[in-house]
């Protein structure tokens, strides 16, 4: 799963990216290559399991984050959307729009004004225009092709794009639409900017902490129909914290009144937005969190561990994390009926500990 950081120039994307990259992942997995990094999803449940099993290694669930260069303005004050930008967005499963609130006279703002509401609106509108144009082009092209030859695939695509057009002409993003699995598959091939799940991250400076609640409320009211999540954070401050030893950083954080880092909050919300959840595998060698979609069956989950496990699946020994913590061991879980053998149709729950039996 890939998350793209987008926004106007100088909004703090790279600062946020560097903070995320600092808090990465076990060194055995390569990461932070150029503008990409693999970040681990913090999970106290997994930490607790590691305390019990004391494994050689712990492997958290991960997401890949991509820092995308800032959008420049043209002479007419419109956004220049490059094909490189479109490709990066197309490959992202969700977007974080980093919006500047921080004041810093030495860092120019493309609009020469610090105004988060205006910036959000501006980008939303530009993205809507880009999508409208793309959809219109596609419809025109399909119609032209269909005049020349019969093509079943295009005949199926046409009503979908007409549906998108009707929706987007009401100036609402495509991510608002109810689309089925098949339709999403078709659209994955196109560069629709308003299709992606969106988190709007407001980058505050540490001196304007008392403005946070008021501004977030104002944004929520203003954009209540736009269907995105809003998260405040302090990119530079949190970056500086990430340079400190963990215990010192914690003291600064609690003095400042941050209970959870931006990273943790953003990742948790993204995980949720993408309909993701985790199951665990445990043992002396490793404790590990695996990422699955909601509604995945035990057989699907087995396939995430190893493709072979999907075909050779027999049963999944299943204990929920909460039960395991309550009873303390698999033996005790068995004794109290919290240990189950599930078949391939079983819908895995967030926090299940699975041992896959296979042949
Ligand atoms: N004072 C202050 N400066 C910040 C903050 N966040 C970022 N900056 C500074 O603003 C400048 C731009 O930040 P970047 O993180 O590079 O911004 P960006 O969005 O990656 O910029 P582009 O990639 O050019 O679009 C840097 O000099 C940062 O140090 C902040 O919260 N407070
Ligand atoms: Mg940058």
GROMACS .gro file of C-alpha atoms in nm, residues 34-285:
model
  252
   34UNK     CA    1   1.515   0.883  -0.246
   35UNK     CA    2   1.163   1.007  -0.197
   36UNK     CA    3   1.019   0.673  -0.086
   37UNK     CA    4   1.020   0.522   0.255
   38UNK     CA    5   0.863   0.224   0.423
   39UNK     CA    6   0.717   0.313   0.759
   40UNK     CA    7   0.598   0.076   1.023
   41UNK     CA    8   0.250   0.099   1.165
   42UNK     CA    9   0.280   0.136   1.540
   43UNK     CA   10   0.085  -0.135   1.723
   44UNK     CA   11   0.101  -0.175   2.099
   45UNK     CA   12  -0.070  -0.513   2.070
   46UNK     CA   13   0.224  -0.646   1.872
   47UNK     CA   14   0.467  -0.492   2.122
   48UNK     CA   15   0.284  -0.675   2.400
   49UNK     CA   16   0.296  -1.006   2.212
   50UNK     CA   17   0.672  -0.960   2.170
   51UNK     CA   18   0.708  -0.913   2.543
   52UNK     CA   19   0.543  -1.252   2.592
   53UNK     CA   20   0.716  -1.448   2.314
   54UNK     CA   21   1.050  -1.271   2.326
   55UNK     CA   22   1.114  -1.347   1.957
   56UNK     CA   23   1.435  -1.290   1.760
   57UNK     CA   24   1.253  -1.021   1.570
   58UNK     CA   25   0.933  -0.821   1.554
   59UNK     CA   26   0.789  -0.725   1.218
   60UNK     CA   27   0.527  -0.450   1.216
   61UNK     CA   28   0.279  -0.391   0.937
   62UNK     CA   29   0.409  -0.131   0.694
   63UNK     CA   30   0.297   0.133   0.449
   64UNK     CA   31   0.507   0.294   0.180
   65UNK     CA   32   0.513   0.674   0.177
   66UNK     CA   33   0.613   0.875  -0.128
   67UNK     CA   34   0.715   1.242  -0.111
   68UNK     CA   35   0.585   1.403  -0.429
   69UNK     CA   36   0.740   1.735  -0.541
   70UNK     CA   37   0.522   2.038  -0.469
   71UNK     CA   38   0.270   2.163  -0.721
   72UNK     CA   39   0.383   2.481  -0.893
   73UNK     CA   40   0.162   2.761  -1.007
   74UNK     CA   41   0.148   2.874  -1.367
   75UNK     CA   42   0.156   3.242  -1.464
   76UNK     CA   43  -0.223   3.240  -1.464
   77UNK     CA   44  -0.218   3.119  -1.104
   78UNK     CA   45  -0.342   2.770  -1.196
   79UNK     CA   46  -0.172   2.447  -1.089
   80UNK     CA   47   0.066   2.287  -1.334
   81UNK     CA   48  -0.012   1.915  -1.319
   82UNK     CA   49   0.272   1.721  -1.478
   83UNK     CA   50   0.243   1.370  -1.613
   84UNK     CA   51   0.501   1.265  -1.354
   85UNK     CA   52   0.271   1.395  -1.080
   86UNK     CA   53  -0.027   1.212  -1.229
   87UNK     CA   54   0.166   0.885  -1.244
   88UNK     CA   55   0.275   0.912  -0.882
   89UNK     CA   56  -0.079   0.987  -0.773
   90UNK     CA   57  -0.214   0.701  -0.982
   91UNK     CA   58   0.019   0.462  -0.802
   92UNK     CA   59  -0.085   0.587  -0.459
   93UNK     CA   60  -0.368   0.418  -0.270
   94UNK     CA   61  -0.436   0.728  -0.063
   95UNK     CA   62  -0.316   1.088  -0.052
   96UNK     CA   63  -0.211   1.321   0.225
   97UNK     CA   64  -0.257   1.682   0.125
   98UNK     CA   65  -0.008   1.880   0.333
   99UNK     CA   66  -0.138   2.233   0.388
  100UNK     CA   67   0.074   2.511   0.530
  101UNK     CA   68  -0.027   2.702   0.839
  102UNK     CA   69   0.322   2.768   0.977
  103UNK     CA   70   0.452   3.123   0.960
  104UNK     CA   71   0.805   3.171   0.833
  105UNK     CA   72   0.901   3.486   0.642
  106UNK     CA   73   1.203   3.320   0.485
  107UNK     CA   74   0.990   3.051   0.322
  108UNK     CA   75   0.775   3.190   0.040
  109UNK     CA   76   0.416   3.076  -0.003
  110UNK     CA   77   0.300   3.036  -0.366
  111UNK     CA   78  -0.006   3.250  -0.287
  112UNK     CA   79   0.193   3.491  -0.072
  113UNK     CA   80  -0.056   3.441   0.206
  114UNK     CA   81  -0.094   3.185   0.484
  115UNK     CA   82  -0.451   3.069   0.442
  116UNK     CA   83  -0.513   2.695   0.485
  117UNK     CA   84  -0.882   2.715   0.390
  118UNK     CA   85  -0.797   2.888   0.065
  119UNK     CA   86  -0.524   2.634  -0.012
  120UNK     CA   87  -0.751   2.337   0.048
  121UNK     CA   88  -1.022   2.487  -0.168
  122UNK     CA   89  -0.773   2.576  -0.439
  123UNK     CA   90  -0.632   2.226  -0.467
  124UNK     CA   91  -0.975   2.060  -0.450
  125UNK     CA   92  -1.097   2.282  -0.733
  126UNK     CA   93  -0.790   2.227  -0.948
  127UNK     CA   94  -0.818   1.852  -0.899
  128UNK     CA   95  -1.188   1.860  -0.991
  129UNK     CA   96  -1.106   2.049  -1.312
  130UNK     CA   97  -0.832   1.803  -1.397
  131UNK     CA   98  -1.069   1.508  -1.347
  132UNK     CA   99  -1.351   1.676  -1.541
  133UNK     CA  100  -1.120   1.726  -1.837
  134UNK     CA  101  -0.990   1.371  -1.816
  135UNK     CA  102  -1.341   1.225  -1.805
  136UNK     CA  103  -1.460   1.441  -2.091
  137UNK     CA  104  -1.162   1.337  -2.303
  138UNK     CA  105  -1.220   0.972  -2.226
  139UNK     CA  106  -1.588   0.992  -2.323
  140UNK     CA  107  -1.502   1.166  -2.647
  141UNK     CA  108  -1.239   0.906  -2.729
  142UNK     CA  109  -1.469   0.613  -2.651
  143UNK     CA  110  -1.743   0.761  -2.869
  144UNK     CA  111  -1.500   0.806  -3.157
  145UNK     CA  112  -1.369   0.450  -3.127
  146UNK     CA  113  -1.718   0.306  -3.109
  147UNK     CA  114  -1.810   0.480  -3.435
  148UNK     CA  115  -1.523   0.300  -3.603
  149UNK     CA  116  -1.550  -0.050  -3.453
  150UNK     CA  117  -1.754  -0.253  -3.212
  151UNK     CA  118  -1.576  -0.296  -2.882
  152UNK     CA  119  -1.745  -0.461  -2.585
  153UNK     CA  120  -1.504  -0.329  -2.331
  154UNK     CA  121  -1.554   0.030  -2.440
  155UNK     CA  122  -1.927  -0.023  -2.448
  156UNK     CA  123  -1.909  -0.120  -2.083
  157UNK     CA  124  -1.679   0.170  -1.996
  158UNK     CA  125  -1.896   0.438  -2.152
  159UNK     CA  126  -2.183   0.433  -1.899
  160UNK     CA  127  -1.930   0.434  -1.613
  161UNK     CA  128  -1.760   0.748  -1.742
  162UNK     CA  129  -2.096   0.911  -1.806
  163UNK     CA  130  -2.189   0.837  -1.447
  164UNK     CA  131  -1.862   0.995  -1.329
  165UNK     CA  132  -1.927   1.298  -1.546
  166UNK     CA  133  -2.274   1.350  -1.407
  167UNK     CA  134  -2.135   1.333  -1.054
  168UNK     CA  135  -1.832   1.553  -1.101
  169UNK     CA  136  -2.034   1.824  -1.271
  170UNK     CA  137  -2.198   1.880  -0.933
  171UNK     CA  138  -1.842   1.972  -0.822
  172UNK     CA  139  -1.812   1.678  -0.588
  173UNK     CA  140  -1.502   1.458  -0.577
  174UNK     CA  141  -1.523   1.107  -0.719
  175UNK     CA  142  -1.419   0.955  -0.386
  176UNK     CA  143  -1.776   1.038  -0.272
  177UNK     CA  144  -1.926   0.796  -0.523
  178UNK     CA  145  -2.033   0.444  -0.447
  179UNK     CA  146  -1.838   0.233  -0.695
  180UNK     CA  147  -1.826  -0.143  -0.708
  181UNK     CA  148  -1.513  -0.357  -0.722
  182UNK     CA  149  -1.526  -0.387  -1.102
  183UNK     CA  150  -1.570  -0.016  -1.159
  184UNK     CA  151  -1.278   0.055  -0.930
  185UNK     CA  152  -1.066  -0.187  -1.127
  186UNK     CA  153  -1.144  -0.007  -1.452
  187UNK     CA  154  -1.071   0.334  -1.297
  188UNK     CA  155  -0.740   0.223  -1.144
  189UNK     CA  156  -0.597   0.257  -1.494
  190UNK     CA  157  -0.683   0.627  -1.510
  191UNK     CA  158  -0.531   0.927  -1.339
  192UNK     CA  159  -0.828   1.055  -1.147
  193UNK     CA  160  -0.710   1.283  -0.870
  194UNK     CA  161  -1.033   1.305  -0.672
  195UNK     CA  162  -1.082   0.930  -0.662
  196UNK     CA  163  -0.822   0.865  -0.393
  197UNK     CA  164  -0.904   0.857  -0.022
  198UNK     CA  165  -0.776   1.185   0.118
  199UNK     CA  166  -0.632   1.308   0.445
  200UNK     CA  167  -0.577   1.682   0.474
  201UNK     CA  168  -0.287   1.747   0.710
  202UNK     CA  169  -0.252   2.101   0.843
  203UNK     CA  170   0.109   2.185   0.920
  204UNK     CA  171   0.122   2.418   1.220
  205UNK     CA  172   0.425   2.583   1.372
  206UNK     CA  173   0.479   2.515   1.737
  207UNK     CA  174   0.405   2.878   1.828
  208UNK     CA  175   0.049   2.864   1.703
  209UNK     CA  176  -0.061   2.569   1.907
  210UNK     CA  177  -0.351   2.761   2.060
  211UNK     CA  178  -0.492   2.822   1.710
  212UNK     CA  179  -0.522   2.453   1.628
  213UNK     CA  180  -0.867   2.372   1.766
  214UNK     CA  181  -1.031   2.683   1.624
  215UNK     CA  182  -0.887   2.639   1.278
  216UNK     CA  183  -0.962   2.268   1.260
  217UNK     CA  184  -1.322   2.340   1.356
  218UNK     CA  185  -1.348   2.614   1.092
  219UNK     CA  186  -1.210   2.380   0.826
  220UNK     CA  187  -1.441   2.099   0.929
  221UNK     CA  188  -1.740   2.331   0.902
  222UNK     CA  189  -1.630   2.478   0.572
  223UNK     CA  190  -1.561   2.140   0.410
  224UNK     CA  191  -1.819   1.927   0.585
  225UNK     CA  192  -1.942   1.793   0.250
  226UNK     CA  193  -1.604   1.713   0.103
  227UNK     CA  194  -1.546   1.380   0.268
  228UNK     CA  195  -1.186   1.390   0.383
  229UNK     CA  196  -1.014   1.359   0.717
  230UNK     CA  197  -0.839   1.656   0.873
  231UNK     CA  198  -0.533   1.613   1.093
  232UNK     CA  199  -0.326   1.889   1.253
  233UNK     CA  200   0.046   1.829   1.303
  234UNK     CA  201   0.371   2.012   1.366
  235UNK     CA  202   0.606   1.891   1.093
  236UNK     CA  203   0.918   2.079   1.194
  237UNK     CA  204   0.872   2.037   1.569
  238UNK     CA  205   0.803   1.668   1.530
  239UNK     CA  206   1.102   1.632   1.301
  240UNK     CA  207   1.323   1.789   1.565
  241UNK     CA  208   1.174   1.552   1.823
  242UNK     CA  209   1.246   1.256   1.599
  243UNK     CA  210   1.617   1.350   1.615
  244UNK     CA  211   1.620   1.313   1.994
  245UNK     CA  212   1.657   0.994   2.195
  246UNK     CA  213   1.312   0.841   2.252
  247UNK     CA  214   1.287   0.914   2.625
  248UNK     CA  215   1.382   1.280   2.581
  249UNK     CA  216   1.141   1.317   2.290
  250UNK     CA  217   0.862   1.179   2.507
  251UNK     CA  218   0.922   1.441   2.774
  252UNK     CA  219   0.914   1.722   2.517
  253UNK     CA  220   0.601   1.579   2.362
  254UNK     CA  221   0.411   1.560   2.688
  255UNK     CA  222   0.532   1.909   2.789
  256UNK     CA  223   0.402   2.035   2.459
  257UNK     CA  224   0.078   1.844   2.497
  258UNK     CA  225   0.106   1.602   2.205
  259UNK     CA  226  -0.014   1.263   2.318
  260UNK     CA  227   0.037   1.081   1.994
  261UNK     CA  228   0.278   1.178   1.718
  262UNK     CA  229   0.151   1.298   1.380
  263UNK     CA  230   0.293   0.984   1.232
  264UNK     CA  231   0.089   0.757   1.456
  265UNK     CA  232  -0.231   0.950   1.400
  266UNK     CA  233  -0.190   0.978   1.025
  267UNK     CA  234  -0.101   0.614   0.982
  268UNK     CA  235  -0.388   0.499   1.195
  269UNK     CA  236  -0.639   0.707   0.999
  270UNK     CA  237  -0.495   0.599   0.664
  271UNK     CA  238  -0.508   0.237   0.771
  272UNK     CA  239  -0.873   0.286   0.860
  273UNK     CA  240  -0.952   0.479   0.539
  274UNK     CA  241  -0.807   0.207   0.324
  275UNK     CA  242  -1.020  -0.052   0.500
  276UNK     CA  243  -0.713  -0.227   0.637
  277UNK     CA  244  -0.665  -0.430   0.952
  278UNK     CA  245  -0.402  -0.657   1.103
  279UNK     CA  246  -0.377  -1.015   1.214
  280UNK     CA  247  -0.076  -1.156   1.399
  281UNK     CA  248   0.151  -1.455   1.379
  282UNK     CA  249   0.363  -1.537   1.682
  283UNK     CA  250   0.653  -1.761   1.776
  284UNK     CA  251   1.007  -1.774   1.906
  285UNK     CA  252   1.151  -1.658   1.575
   0.00000   0.00000   0.00000
